[in-house]
PDB file of C-alpha atoms in Angstrom:
ATOM      1  CA  MET R 188       0.000   0.000   0.000  1.00 75.00           C
ATOM      2  CA  ARG R 189       2.958   2.314   0.551  1.00 82.00           C
ATOM      3  CA  LEU R 190       3.631   2.252  -3.198  1.00 84.00           C
ATOM      4  CA  TYR R 191       0.130   3.480  -4.006  1.00 85.00           C
ATOM      5  CA  ALA R 192       0.317   6.168  -1.317  1.00 90.00           C
ATOM      6  CA  VAL R 193       3.472   7.448  -3.034  1.00 89.00           C
ATOM      7  CA  VAL R 194       1.688   7.343  -6.406  1.00 87.00           C
ATOM      8  CA  ALA R 195      -1.244   9.322  -4.944  1.00 90.00           C
ATOM      9  CA  ALA R 196       1.131  11.912  -3.529  1.00 91.00           C
ATOM     10  CA  GLY R 197       2.818  12.112  -6.920  1.00 89.00           C
ATOM     11  CA  GLY R 198      -0.551  12.686  -8.576  1.00 87.00           C
ATOM     12  CA  PHE R 199      -1.217  15.567  -6.173  1.00 90.00           C
ATOM     13  CA  ARG R 200       2.192  17.145  -6.824  1.00 89.00           C
ATOM     14  CA  ARG R 201       1.876  16.681 -10.572  1.00 87.00           C
ATOM     15  CA  HIS R 202      -1.331  18.715 -10.777  1.00 83.00           C
ATOM     16  CA  ALA R 203      -0.050  21.251  -8.264  1.00 86.00           C
ATOM     17  CA  THR R 204       2.642  22.288 -10.756  1.00 89.00           C
ATOM     18  CA  TYR R 205       0.028  23.709 -13.162  1.00 84.00           C
ATOM     19  CA  ARG R 206      -0.465  26.950 -11.235  1.00 87.00           C
ATOM     20  CA  THR R 207      -1.680  29.053 -14.167  1.00 90.00           C
ATOM     21  CA  ALA R 208      -4.199  26.401 -15.204  1.00 86.00           C
ATOM     22  CA  THR R 209      -5.394  26.152 -11.606  1.00 88.00           C
ATOM     23  CA  ALA R 210      -5.880  29.919 -11.347  1.00 91.00           C
ATOM     24  CA  ALA R 211      -7.762  29.923 -14.655  1.00 91.00           C
ATOM     25  CA  GLY R 212      -9.916  27.048 -13.415  1.00 89.00           C
ATOM     26  CA  VAL R 213     -10.748  28.853 -10.176  1.00 90.00           C
ATOM     27  CA  PHE R 214     -11.751  31.939 -12.171  1.00 93.00           C
ATOM     28  CA  THR R 215     -13.891  29.893 -14.572  1.00 91.00           C
ATOM     29  CA  ASN R 216     -15.624  27.962 -11.790  1.00 91.00           C
ATOM     30  CA  THR R 217     -16.337  31.185  -9.941  1.00 93.00           C
ATOM     31  CA  VAL R 218     -17.795  32.952 -12.988  1.00 93.00           C
ATOM     32  CA  PHE R 219     -20.019  30.014 -13.880  1.00 92.00           C
ATOM     33  CA  GLY R 220     -20.974  29.720 -10.216  1.00 93.00           C
ATOM     34  CA  PHE R 221     -22.301  33.292 -10.222  1.00 95.00           C
ATOM     35  CA  ILE R 222     -24.116  32.762 -13.521  1.00 94.00           C
ATOM     36  CA  MET R 223     -25.814  29.611 -12.268  1.00 93.00           C
ATOM     37  CA  ALA R 224     -26.513  31.116  -8.839  1.00 94.00           C
ATOM     38  CA  TYR R 225     -28.421  34.042 -10.328  1.00 94.00           C
ATOM     39  CA  THR R 226     -30.226  31.652 -12.683  1.00 94.00           C
ATOM     40  CA  TYR R 227     -31.249  29.461  -9.772  1.00 94.00           C
ATOM     41  CA  THR R 228     -32.323  32.541  -7.795  1.00 94.00           C
ATOM     42  CA  ALA R 229     -34.684  33.590 -10.596  1.00 94.00           C
ATOM     43  CA  LEU R 230     -36.032  30.041 -10.891  1.00 92.00           C
ATOM     44  CA  TRP R 231     -36.571  29.578  -7.171  1.00 93.00           C
ATOM     45  CA  ASP R 232     -38.258  32.985  -6.891  1.00 91.00           C
ATOM     46  CA  GLN R 233     -40.909  31.606  -9.224  1.00 91.00           C
ATOM     47  CA  ARG R 234     -40.954  28.077  -7.787  1.00 90.00           C
ATOM     48  CA  PRO R 235     -40.029  28.102  -4.082  1.00 88.00           C
ATOM     49  CA  GLN R 236     -39.096  24.717  -2.618  1.00 87.00           C
ATOM     50  CA  LEU R 237     -38.480  23.341  -6.115  1.00 88.00           C
ATOM     51  CA  GLY R 238     -37.081  19.826  -5.899  1.00 85.00           C
ATOM     52  CA  GLY R 239     -37.424  19.920  -2.123  1.00 88.00           C
ATOM     53  CA  TYR R 240     -34.770  22.645  -1.702  1.00 91.00           C
ATOM     54  CA  ASP R 241     -35.231  26.154  -0.391  1.00 92.00           C
ATOM     55  CA  LEU R 242     -33.293  28.955  -2.100  1.00 94.00           C
ATOM     56  CA  SER R 243     -30.370  28.779   0.305  1.00 94.00           C
ATOM     57  CA  GLN R 244     -30.005  25.033  -0.239  1.00 94.00           C
ATOM     58  CA  ALA R 245     -30.303  25.440  -4.001  1.00 94.00           C
ATOM     59  CA  LEU R 246     -27.523  28.032  -4.020  1.00 95.00           C
ATOM     60  CA  THR R 247     -25.377  25.769  -1.871  1.00 95.00           C
ATOM     61  CA  TYR R 248     -25.959  23.025  -4.433  1.00 95.00           C
ATOM     62  CA  VAL R 249     -24.735  25.354  -7.202  1.00 94.00           C
ATOM     63  CA  TRP R 250     -21.448  26.135  -5.491  1.00 95.00           C
ATOM     64  CA  LEU R 251     -20.917  22.523  -4.480  1.00 94.00           C
ATOM     65  CA  GLY R 252     -21.233  21.648  -8.141  1.00 93.00           C
ATOM     66  CA  GLN R 253     -18.480  24.095  -9.021  1.00 92.00           C
ATOM     67  CA  ALA R 254     -16.284  22.795  -6.199  1.00 92.00           C
ATOM     68  CA  LEU R 255     -16.727  19.145  -7.222  1.00 93.00           C
ATOM     69  CA  LEU R 256     -16.735  19.598 -11.000  1.00 90.00           C
ATOM     70  CA  MET R 257     -13.043  18.765 -11.404  1.00 90.00           C
ATOM     71  CA  THR R 258     -12.720  16.843  -8.146  1.00 91.00           C
ATOM     72  CA  CYS R 259     -15.125  14.170  -9.368  1.00 90.00           C
ATOM     73  CA  ALA R 260     -14.185  14.759 -13.030  1.00 87.00           C
ATOM     74  CA  MET R 261     -17.810  15.148 -14.090  1.00 85.00           C
ATOM     75  CA  MET R 262     -16.632  16.422 -17.461  1.00 78.00           C
ATOM     76  CA  GLY R 263     -14.029  13.684 -17.771  1.00 74.00           C
ATOM     77  CA  GLY R 264     -10.359  14.477 -17.785  1.00 72.00           C
ATOM     78  CA  GLY R 265      -7.533  13.041 -15.795  1.00 73.00           C
ATOM     79  CA  PHE R 266      -5.778   9.762 -16.411  1.00 82.00           C
ATOM     80  CA  GLU R 267      -7.982   8.274 -19.140  1.00 83.00           C
ATOM     81  CA  ALA R 268      -6.545  10.247 -22.066  1.00 81.00           C
ATOM     82  CA  GLU R 269      -3.017   9.246 -21.081  1.00 82.00           C
ATOM     83  CA  MET R 270      -4.004   5.633 -20.566  1.00 84.00           C
ATOM     84  CA  MET R 271      -5.783   5.437 -23.923  1.00 84.00           C
ATOM     85  CA  GLU R 272      -2.702   6.866 -25.611  1.00 82.00           C
ATOM     86  CA  ARG R 273      -0.530   4.211 -23.959  1.00 83.00           C
ATOM     87  CA  ILE R 274      -2.926   1.542 -25.199  1.00 81.00           C
ATOM     88  CA  ARG R 275      -2.844   2.978 -28.713  1.00 81.00           C
ATOM     89  CA  THR R 276       0.952   3.048 -28.838  1.00 82.00           C
ATOM     90  CA  GLY R 277       1.368  -0.332 -27.146  1.00 79.00           C
ATOM     91  CA  ASP R 278       3.206   1.117 -24.137  1.00 80.00           C
ATOM     92  CA  ILE R 279       0.471  -0.333 -21.921  1.00 81.00           C
ATOM     93  CA  ALA R 280       2.205  -3.716 -22.305  1.00 78.00           C
ATOM     94  CA  ILE R 281       5.042  -2.362 -20.174  1.00 78.00           C
ATOM     95  CA  ASP R 282       2.566  -1.281 -17.496  1.00 78.00           C
ATOM     96  CA  LEU R 283       0.915  -4.702 -17.458  1.00 76.00           C
ATOM     97  CA  TYR R 284       4.243  -6.444 -16.817  1.00 77.00           C
ATOM     98  CA  ARG R 285       5.247  -4.147 -13.966  1.00 76.00           C
ATOM     99  CA  PRO R 286       5.036  -5.525 -10.390  1.00 79.00           C
ATOM    100  CA  ALA R 287       2.107  -3.224  -9.595  1.00 82.00           C
ATOM    101  CA  ASP R 288      -1.621  -3.549 -10.115  1.00 85.00           C
ATOM    102  CA  LEU R 289      -2.680  -1.478 -13.134  1.00 86.00           C
ATOM    103  CA  GLN R 290      -6.069  -0.506 -11.744  1.00 88.00           C
ATOM    104  CA  LEU R 291      -4.763   0.419  -8.279  1.00 90.00           C
ATOM    105  CA  TRP R 292      -1.892   2.405  -9.803  1.00 89.00           C
ATOM    106  CA  TRP R 293      -4.178   4.596 -11.881  1.00 89.00           C
ATOM    107  CA  MET R 294      -6.729   4.903  -9.075  1.00 92.00           C
ATOM    108  CA  ALA R 295      -4.074   6.073  -6.623  1.00 92.00           C
ATOM    109  CA  SER R 296      -2.880   8.673  -9.127  1.00 91.00           C
ATOM    110  CA  ASP R 297      -6.461   9.811  -9.724  1.00 92.00           C
ATOM    111  CA  LEU R 298      -7.147  10.141  -6.003  1.00 93.00           C
ATOM    112  CA  GLY R 299      -4.127  12.429  -5.761  1.00 93.00           C
ATOM    113  CA  ARG R 300      -5.493  14.482  -8.662  1.00 91.00           C
ATOM    114  CA  ALA R 301      -8.915  14.692  -7.008  1.00 93.00           C
ATOM    115  CA  ALA R 302      -7.434  15.776  -3.669  1.00 93.00           C
ATOM    116  CA  PHE R 303      -5.572  18.605  -5.357  1.00 92.00           C
ATOM    117  CA  HIS R 304      -8.626  19.823  -7.273  1.00 91.00           C
ATOM    118  CA  LEU R 305     -10.771  19.723  -4.132  1.00 93.00           C
ATOM    119  CA  VAL R 306      -8.275  22.000  -2.393  1.00 91.00           C
ATOM    120  CA  GLY R 307      -6.941  23.980  -5.358  1.00 88.00           C
ATOM    121  CA  ARG R 308     -10.136  24.518  -7.336  1.00 87.00           C
ATOM    122  CA  GLY R 309     -12.881  23.786  -4.829  1.00 89.00           C
ATOM    123  CA  ILE R 310     -12.303  25.857  -1.722  1.00 91.00           C
ATOM    124  CA  VAL R 311     -11.915  29.321  -3.300  1.00 91.00           C
ATOM    125  CA  PRO R 312     -15.107  29.274  -5.446  1.00 91.00           C
ATOM    126  CA  MET R 313     -17.045  27.846  -2.499  1.00 92.00           C
ATOM    127  CA  ALA R 314     -15.708  30.555  -0.173  1.00 92.00           C
ATOM    128  CA  LEU R 315     -16.536  33.314  -2.652  1.00 93.00           C
ATOM    129  CA  GLY R 316     -20.010  31.890  -3.096  1.00 93.00           C
ATOM    130  CA  ALA R 317     -20.496  31.876   0.675  1.00 93.00           C
ATOM    131  CA  LEU R 318     -19.462  35.533   0.837  1.00 94.00           C
ATOM    132  CA  ALA R 319     -21.848  36.590  -1.945  1.00 93.00           C
ATOM    133  CA  PHE R 320     -24.860  34.426  -1.103  1.00 93.00           C
ATOM    134  CA  ASP R 321     -26.633  32.984   1.910  1.00 92.00           C
ATOM    135  CA  LEU R 322     -25.554  29.363   1.717  1.00 93.00           C
ATOM    136  CA  ALA R 323     -26.898  26.547   3.865  1.00 91.00           C
ATOM    137  CA  LEU R 324     -23.537  25.360   5.179  1.00 91.00           C
ATOM    138  CA  PRO R 325     -23.659  23.078   8.247  1.00 91.00           C
ATOM    139  CA  GLY R 326     -21.960  23.953  11.495  1.00 89.00           C
ATOM    140  CA  ASP R 327     -21.589  20.349  12.638  1.00 91.00           C
ATOM    141  CA  PRO R 328     -18.086  19.019  11.828  1.00 93.00           C
ATOM    142  CA  LEU R 329     -19.477  15.461  11.664  1.00 94.00           C
ATOM    143  CA  ILE R 330     -21.614  16.457   8.676  1.00 93.00           C
ATOM    144  CA  TRP R 331     -18.510  17.816   6.957  1.00 95.00           C
ATOM    145  CA  LEU R 332     -16.668  14.537   7.646  1.00 95.00           C
ATOM    146  CA  ALA R 333     -19.605  12.571   6.228  1.00 95.00           C
ATOM    147  CA  PHE R 334     -19.588  14.868   3.201  1.00 96.00           C
ATOM    148  CA  LEU R 335     -15.854  14.339   2.596  1.00 95.00           C
ATOM    149  CA  PHE R 336     -16.292  10.577   2.835  1.00 96.00           C
ATOM    150  CA  SER R 337     -19.164  10.783   0.338  1.00 96.00           C
ATOM    151  CA  VAL R 338     -16.943  12.836  -1.981  1.00 96.00           C
ATOM    152  CA  PHE R 339     -14.217  10.194  -1.670  1.00 96.00           C
ATOM    153  CA  LEU R 340     -16.691   7.479  -2.676  1.00 97.00           C
ATOM    154  CA  GLY R 341     -17.877   9.685  -5.538  1.00 96.00           C
ATOM    155  CA  VAL R 342     -14.309  10.062  -6.799  1.00 95.00           C
ATOM    156  CA  VAL R 343     -13.838   6.276  -6.720  1.00 96.00           C
ATOM    157  CA  VAL R 344     -17.066   5.786  -8.704  1.00 96.00           C
ATOM    158  CA  SER R 345     -15.910   8.422 -11.188  1.00 94.00           C
ATOM    159  CA  PHE R 346     -12.543   6.701 -11.535  1.00 94.00           C
ATOM    160  CA  ALA R 347     -14.180   3.309 -12.084  1.00 94.00           C
ATOM    161  CA  VAL R 348     -16.345   4.693 -14.898  1.00 93.00           C
ATOM    162  CA  ARG R 349     -13.397   6.429 -16.569  1.00 91.00           C
ATOM    163  CA  PHE R 350     -11.212   3.335 -16.178  1.00 92.00           C
ATOM    164  CA  LEU R 351     -13.767   1.379 -18.194  1.00 90.00           C
ATOM    165  CA  VAL R 352     -13.814   4.183 -20.763  1.00 89.00           C
ATOM    166  CA  ALA R 353     -10.030   4.008 -21.058  1.00 87.00           C
ATOM    167  CA  LEU R 354     -10.068   0.213 -21.400  1.00 86.00           C
ATOM    168  CA  SER R 355     -12.399   0.522 -24.387  1.00 86.00           C
ATOM    169  CA  ALA R 356      -9.323   1.658 -26.363  1.00 82.00           C
ATOM    170  CA  PHE R 357      -8.099  -1.964 -26.369  1.00 82.00           C
ATOM    171  CA  TRP R 358     -10.863  -2.704 -28.877  1.00 82.00           C
ATOM    172  CA  LEU R 359     -11.592   0.711 -30.422  1.00 79.00           C
ATOM    173  CA  LEU R 360      -8.004   2.086 -30.493  1.00 69.00           C
ATOM    174  CA  ASP R 361      -9.483   5.573 -30.181  1.00 71.00           C
ATOM    175  CA  GLY R 362     -11.799   5.801 -27.184  1.00 68.00           C
ATOM    176  CA  ALA R 363     -12.724   9.437 -27.798  1.00 72.00           C
ATOM    177  CA  GLY R 364     -16.277   8.553 -28.791  1.00 78.00           C
ATOM    178  CA  VAL R 365     -16.879   6.483 -25.669  1.00 80.00           C
ATOM    179  CA  GLY R 366     -15.283   9.231 -23.590  1.00 76.00           C
ATOM    180  CA  GLN R 367     -17.622  11.839 -25.080  1.00 81.00           C
ATOM    181  CA  ILE R 368     -20.667   9.719 -24.300  1.00 83.00           C
ATOM    182  CA  ALA R 369     -19.448   9.232 -20.725  1.00 82.00           C
ATOM    183  CA  PHE R 370     -18.821  12.988 -20.424  1.00 85.00           C
ATOM    184  CA  LEU R 371     -22.375  13.826 -21.538  1.00 86.00           C
ATOM    185  CA  ALA R 372     -23.843  11.206 -19.228  1.00 85.00           C
ATOM    186  CA  GLY R 373     -21.746  12.514 -16.338  1.00 83.00           C
ATOM    187  CA  MET R 374     -22.891  16.092 -16.853  1.00 85.00           C
ATOM    188  CA  PHE R 375     -26.561  15.167 -17.123  1.00 88.00           C
ATOM    189  CA  PHE R 376     -26.945  12.322 -14.629  1.00 90.00           C
ATOM    190  CA  SER R 377     -24.631  13.665 -11.915  1.00 91.00           C
ATOM    191  CA  GLY R 378     -26.983  16.580 -11.318  1.00 89.00           C
ATOM    192  CA  MET R 379     -24.499  19.157 -12.556  1.00 89.00           C
ATOM    193  CA  LEU R 380     -27.052  20.885 -14.791  1.00 87.00           C
ATOM    194  CA  LEU R 381     -30.033  20.539 -12.435  1.00 89.00           C
ATOM    195  CA  PRO R 382     -30.555  18.595  -9.195  1.00 92.00           C
ATOM    196  CA  LEU R 383     -31.797  15.110  -9.942  1.00 92.00           C
ATOM    197  CA  THR R 384     -34.708  15.699  -7.560  1.00 91.00           C
ATOM    198  CA  LEU R 385     -36.188  17.944 -10.271  1.00 91.00           C
ATOM    199  CA  PHE R 386     -36.321  15.114 -12.812  1.00 90.00           C
ATOM    200  CA  PRO R 387     -39.907  13.857 -13.114  1.00 89.00           C
ATOM    201  CA  GLY R 388     -41.294  10.343 -12.776  1.00 89.00           C
ATOM    202  CA  LEU R 389     -39.390   7.389 -14.153  1.00 92.00           C
ATOM    203  CA  LEU R 390     -36.595   9.578 -15.522  1.00 91.00           C
ATOM    204  CA  GLY R 391     -35.880  10.880 -12.035  1.00 90.00           C
ATOM    205  CA  GLU R 392     -35.891   7.401 -10.506  1.00 92.00           C
ATOM    206  CA  VAL R 393     -33.516   6.083 -13.173  1.00 93.00           C
ATOM    207  CA  ALA R 394     -31.223   9.119 -12.925  1.00 92.00           C
ATOM    208  CA  ARG R 395     -30.933   8.807  -9.168  1.00 93.00           C
ATOM    209  CA  ALA R 396     -30.189   5.080  -9.454  1.00 94.00           C
ATOM    210  CA  LEU R 397     -27.330   5.479 -11.934  1.00 94.00           C
ATOM    211  CA  PRO R 398     -23.703   5.659 -10.720  1.00 94.00           C
ATOM    212  CA  TRP R 399     -23.229   9.284 -11.827  1.00 94.00           C
ATOM    213  CA  SER R 400     -25.544  10.500  -9.065  1.00 94.00           C
ATOM    214  CA  SER R 401     -22.731   9.540  -6.672  1.00 95.00           C
ATOM    215  CA  LEU R 402     -20.584  12.348  -8.081  1.00 95.00           C
ATOM    216  CA  LEU R 403     -22.676  15.338  -6.978  1.00 94.00           C
ATOM    217  CA  GLN R 404     -26.273  14.629  -6.006  1.00 95.00           C
ATOM    218  CA  VAL R 405     -25.470  12.264  -3.152  1.00 96.00           C
ATOM    219  CA  PRO R 406     -22.594  14.322  -1.630  1.00 96.00           C
ATOM    220  CA  ALA R 407     -24.740  17.469  -1.908  1.00 95.00           C
ATOM    221  CA  ASP R 408     -27.628  15.835  -0.077  1.00 95.00           C
ATOM    222  CA  VAL R 409     -25.230  14.646   2.632  1.00 95.00           C
ATOM    223  CA  LEU R 410     -23.878  18.164   3.176  1.00 95.00           C
ATOM    224  CA  LEU R 411     -27.364  19.691   3.115  1.00 94.00           C
ATOM    225  CA  GLY R 412     -28.505  17.336   5.857  1.00 90.00           C
ATOM    226  CA  ARG R 413     -30.993  15.487   3.685  1.00 89.00           C
ATOM    227  CA  ARG R 414     -29.257  12.187   4.443  1.00 88.00           C
ATOM    228  CA  THR R 415     -29.126  11.399   8.152  1.00 86.00           C
ATOM    229  CA  GLY R 416     -29.201   8.251  10.255  1.00 88.00           C
ATOM    230  CA  TRP R 417     -30.076   5.214   8.153  1.00 92.00           C
ATOM    231  CA  GLY R 418     -30.493   7.482   5.160  1.00 92.00           C
ATOM    232  CA  LEU R 419     -26.824   8.450   5.429  1.00 93.00           C
ATOM    233  CA  LEU R 420     -25.765   4.802   5.649  1.00 95.00           C
ATOM    234  CA  GLU R 421     -27.937   4.020   2.632  1.00 95.00           C
ATOM    235  CA  ALA R 422     -26.220   6.835   0.702  1.00 95.00           C
ATOM    236  CA  PHE R 423     -22.785   5.443   1.547  1.00 96.00           C
ATOM    237  CA  ALA R 424     -23.923   1.912   0.665  1.00 96.00           C
ATOM    238  CA  PHE R 425     -25.271   3.138  -2.667  1.00 96.00           C
ATOM    239  CA  GLN R 426     -21.980   4.807  -3.569  1.00 97.00           C
ATOM    240  CA  ALA R 427     -19.825   1.968  -2.258  1.00 96.00           C
ATOM    241  CA  GLY R 428     -21.956  -0.606  -4.088  1.00 97.00           C
ATOM    242  CA  TRP R 429     -21.512   1.159  -7.417  1.00 96.00           C
ATOM    243  CA  ALA R 430     -17.793   1.640  -6.739  1.00 96.00           C
ATOM    244  CA  LEU R 431     -17.239  -2.064  -5.999  1.00 97.00           C
ATOM    245  CA  ALA R 432     -19.365  -3.227  -8.935  1.00 97.00           C
ATOM    246  CA  LEU R 433     -17.648  -0.940 -11.443  1.00 96.00           C
ATOM    247  CA  LEU R 434     -14.177  -1.678 -10.116  1.00 96.00           C
ATOM    248  CA  ALA R 435     -14.893  -5.406 -10.358  1.00 96.00           C
ATOM    249  CA  LEU R 436     -16.131  -4.958 -13.928  1.00 95.00           C
ATOM    250  CA  GLY R 437     -13.031  -2.924 -14.735  1.00 92.00           C
ATOM    251  CA  ARG R 438     -10.812  -5.662 -13.322  1.00 91.00           C
ATOM    252  CA  LEU R 439     -12.636  -8.259 -15.436  1.00 92.00           C
ATOM    253  CA  VAL R 440     -12.258  -6.178 -18.607  1.00 89.00           C
ATOM    254  CA  GLN R 441      -8.611  -5.541 -17.730  1.00 84.00           C
ATOM    255  CA  SER R 442      -8.046  -9.274 -17.371  1.00 83.00           C
ATOM    256  CA  VAL R 443      -9.553  -9.934 -20.808  1.00 81.00           C
ATOM    257  CA  ALA R 444      -7.455  -7.141 -22.309  1.00 74.00           C
ATOM    258  CA  THR R 445      -4.319  -8.469 -20.616  1.00 75.00           C
ATOM    259  CA  ARG R 446      -4.817 -11.917 -22.113  1.00 73.00           C
ATOM    260  CA  ARG R 447      -5.287 -10.273 -25.498  1.00 61.00           C
ATOM    261  CA  VAL R 448      -1.993  -8.392 -25.113  1.00 59.00           C
ATOM    262  CA  VAL R 449      -0.166 -11.572 -24.045  1.00 54.00           C
ATOM    263  CA  VAL R 450      -1.571 -13.549 -26.998  1.00 53.00           C
ATOM    264  CA  GLN R 451      -0.679 -10.831 -29.480  1.00 55.00           C
ATOM    265  CA  GLY R 452       2.736 -10.396 -27.907  1.00 51.00           C
ATOM    266  CA  GLY R 453       3.339 -14.109 -28.133  1.00 46.00           C
TER     267      GLY R 453
END
């Protein structure tokens, strides 16, 4: 495990070197946060308690979305482009023969990336949003700890989805199309555009049952106090269940791809 802790730390340091990109990202997240906050304000003025949120909770949801956008990679981005390129060039064969688990290696690196984006691109927009608007931020530190654990599970789910996207390059060579589909699904079904509680009927039930809801909707509800007691445990179980299922599927696909590489190499 020490190896993967070092890899995670390296992932954090790697993204910390892009200071200009980080500053630009903070600026972009903040601008879009204000745009969406004023849009939500106009909408909630007409429809108070829409989706079960009051205005303060809705605005908190907006700024959480901006804080977690890169943390949970809702728009994609991170390791998958690099991994697909290594598959395309054949360099992935070297990775498969190394004395380290491929999936754990990339997950550790992605957790380091997520930790940096949570600190580097999440805190400042959230703080500015709290200064400009009346946000429903909890005072109980235990709620914040539960929220951070939910974010961690959301990052793992996000990684597992993107790992599968990257593995598709073993058969497609260029996984850009699959990545684009995953990006669109992540934006829509994570709740980034609108809270999933606003989705009507069957669409809402399906959206809330899909893994992408773990990226934003579930952590937001944890922070807003909508998941307490057994409801909080159910939220964690939902995220952990999707994480384990997708990681297991990724390991199965990786095993099939590994055998393919060995056969072709032989």
